[in-house]
């Protein structure tokens, strides 16, 4: 049997963006509350009954949140252009050593209804 375990976190961050539409507002520094969710899929371990220890996962996500929360995303090393797609990829790369590995990363902004999912 395969189970999927999910854990969410949020962060507040600012960024700028070069775009062809909504040019002026995107180029100015502005911020959002971002929500992120990671999923890990696999069988449950016969001894623990867990796919992954959620306490361990929460610690990893707290460390990742520290790298993003209340930062200017344009300046976060390894992120690149601060798009939803690049945030998904950044989170996936930051957690690439998890066992079992990630099966999905989602990032969204409730305030404007935007979201992105990276299926791994």
Coordinates of C-alpha atoms in Angstrom, one line a residue:
X1 CA 0.0 0.0 0.0
X2 CA 1.1 3.5 -0.8
X3 CA 0.3 6.4 1.5
X4 CA 0.8 10.1 0.8
X5 CA 1.7 12.3 3.8
X6 CA 1.4 16.1 3.4
X7 CA 2.7 19.0 5.4
X8 CA 2.1 22.7 4.9
X9 CA 3.9 25.9 5.8
X10 CA 3.6 29.6 5.0
X11 CA 5.9 32.5 4.6
X12 CA 5.6 36.2 4.0
X13 CA 8.1 37.6 1.4
X14 CA 8.6 40.4 -1.0
X15 CA 9.9 40.4 -4.6
X16 CA 10.0 42.1 -7.9
X17 CA 9.3 40.7 -11.3
X18 CA 10.0 41.7 -14.9
X19 CA 6.8 41.0 -16.9
X20 CA 5.1 42.1 -20.1
X21 CA 1.8 42.7 -18.3
X22 CA 1.1 44.5 -15.0
X23 CA 4.6 46.0 -15.6
X24 CA 4.7 48.9 -13.1
X25 CA 3.2 46.9 -10.1
X26 CA 5.4 43.9 -10.8
X27 CA 8.7 45.9 -11.0
X28 CA 8.0 47.6 -7.6
X29 CA 8.9 45.7 -4.5
X30 CA 5.7 44.1 -3.3
X31 CA 4.9 41.2 -1.0
X32 CA 2.6 38.2 -0.6
X33 CA 1.8 35.5 1.9
X34 CA 2.8 32.3 0.2
X35 CA 1.6 28.9 1.2
X36 CA 3.5 25.7 0.4
X37 CA 2.7 22.1 0.8
X38 CA 5.0 19.1 0.3
X39 CA 3.9 15.5 -0.2
X40 CA 5.9 12.4 0.5
X41 CA 4.5 9.0 -0.8
X42 CA 5.5 5.5 0.1
X43 CA 4.6 2.5 2.2
X44 CA 4.4 2.8 5.9
X45 CA 7.4 1.5 7.8
X46 CA 6.4 -1.8 9.5
X47 CA 7.9 -0.8 12.9
X48 CA 6.8 2.9 13.2
X49 CA 3.6 2.7 11.1
X50 CA 4.7 5.9 9.4
X51 CA 5.7 6.9 5.9
X52 CA 7.9 9.6 7.4
X53 CA 8.0 11.0 10.9
X54 CA 6.1 14.3 10.7
X55 CA 8.1 15.8 13.5
X56 CA 11.3 15.3 11.4
X57 CA 9.5 16.8 8.4
X58 CA 8.3 19.8 10.5
X59 CA 11.9 20.6 11.5
X60 CA 13.1 20.5 7.9
X61 CA 10.3 22.8 6.8
X62 CA 11.0 25.2 9.6
X63 CA 14.6 25.5 8.5
X64 CA 13.4 26.0 4.9
X65 CA 10.8 28.6 6.0
X66 CA 13.6 30.6 7.7
X67 CA 15.4 30.9 4.3
X68 CA 12.2 32.5 2.8
X69 CA 10.1 34.2 5.4
X70 CA 10.5 38.0 5.5
X71 CA 13.1 38.0 2.8
X72 CA 13.4 39.7 -0.5
X73 CA 13.0 36.6 -2.8
X74 CA 15.1 38.3 -5.5
X75 CA 18.1 37.9 -3.1
X76 CA 17.6 34.3 -2.0
X77 CA 20.6 32.2 -3.2
X78 CA 19.6 29.4 -5.5
X79 CA 16.0 30.6 -6.1
X80 CA 16.5 32.6 -9.4
X81 CA 13.6 34.7 -10.7
X82 CA 11.0 34.6 -7.9
X83 CA 8.1 32.8 -9.7
X84 CA 5.8 30.2 -8.3
X85 CA 7.5 27.6 -10.5
X86 CA 10.9 28.5 -9.2
X87 CA 9.7 28.5 -5.6
X88 CA 8.4 24.9 -6.2
X89 CA 11.7 23.9 -7.6
X90 CA 13.7 25.6 -4.8
X91 CA 11.7 23.8 -2.2
X92 CA 12.1 20.4 -4.0
X93 CA 15.8 20.9 -4.3
X94 CA 16.1 21.9 -0.7
X95 CA 14.4 18.7 0.4
X96 CA 15.9 16.3 -2.2
X97 CA 17.5 14.1 0.4
X98 CA 14.2 13.1 2.1
X99 CA 13.5 9.4 2.4
X100 CA 11.1 8.5 1.0
X101 CA 11.5 11.3 -1.6
X102 CA 9.0 14.1 -2.3
X103 CA 6.2 13.3 -4.6
X104 CA 4.8 16.8 -5.0
X105 CA 5.5 20.4 -4.1
X106 CA 2.7 23.0 -4.2
X107 CA 3.0 26.8 -3.8
X108 CA 0.1 29.2 -3.9
X109 CA -1.1 32.7 -2.9
X110 CA -4.7 32.7 -1.6
X111 CA -5.0 36.4 -1.9
X112 CA -4.9 36.4 -5.7
X113 CA -5.8 32.8 -6.4
X114 CA -2.5 31.8 -8.0
X115 CA -0.8 28.5 -7.6
X116 CA 1.6 26.0 -9.0
X117 CA 2.3 22.3 -8.4
X118 CA 5.5 20.3 -9.2
X119 CA 4.9 16.6 -9.5
X120 CA 8.0 14.6 -8.9

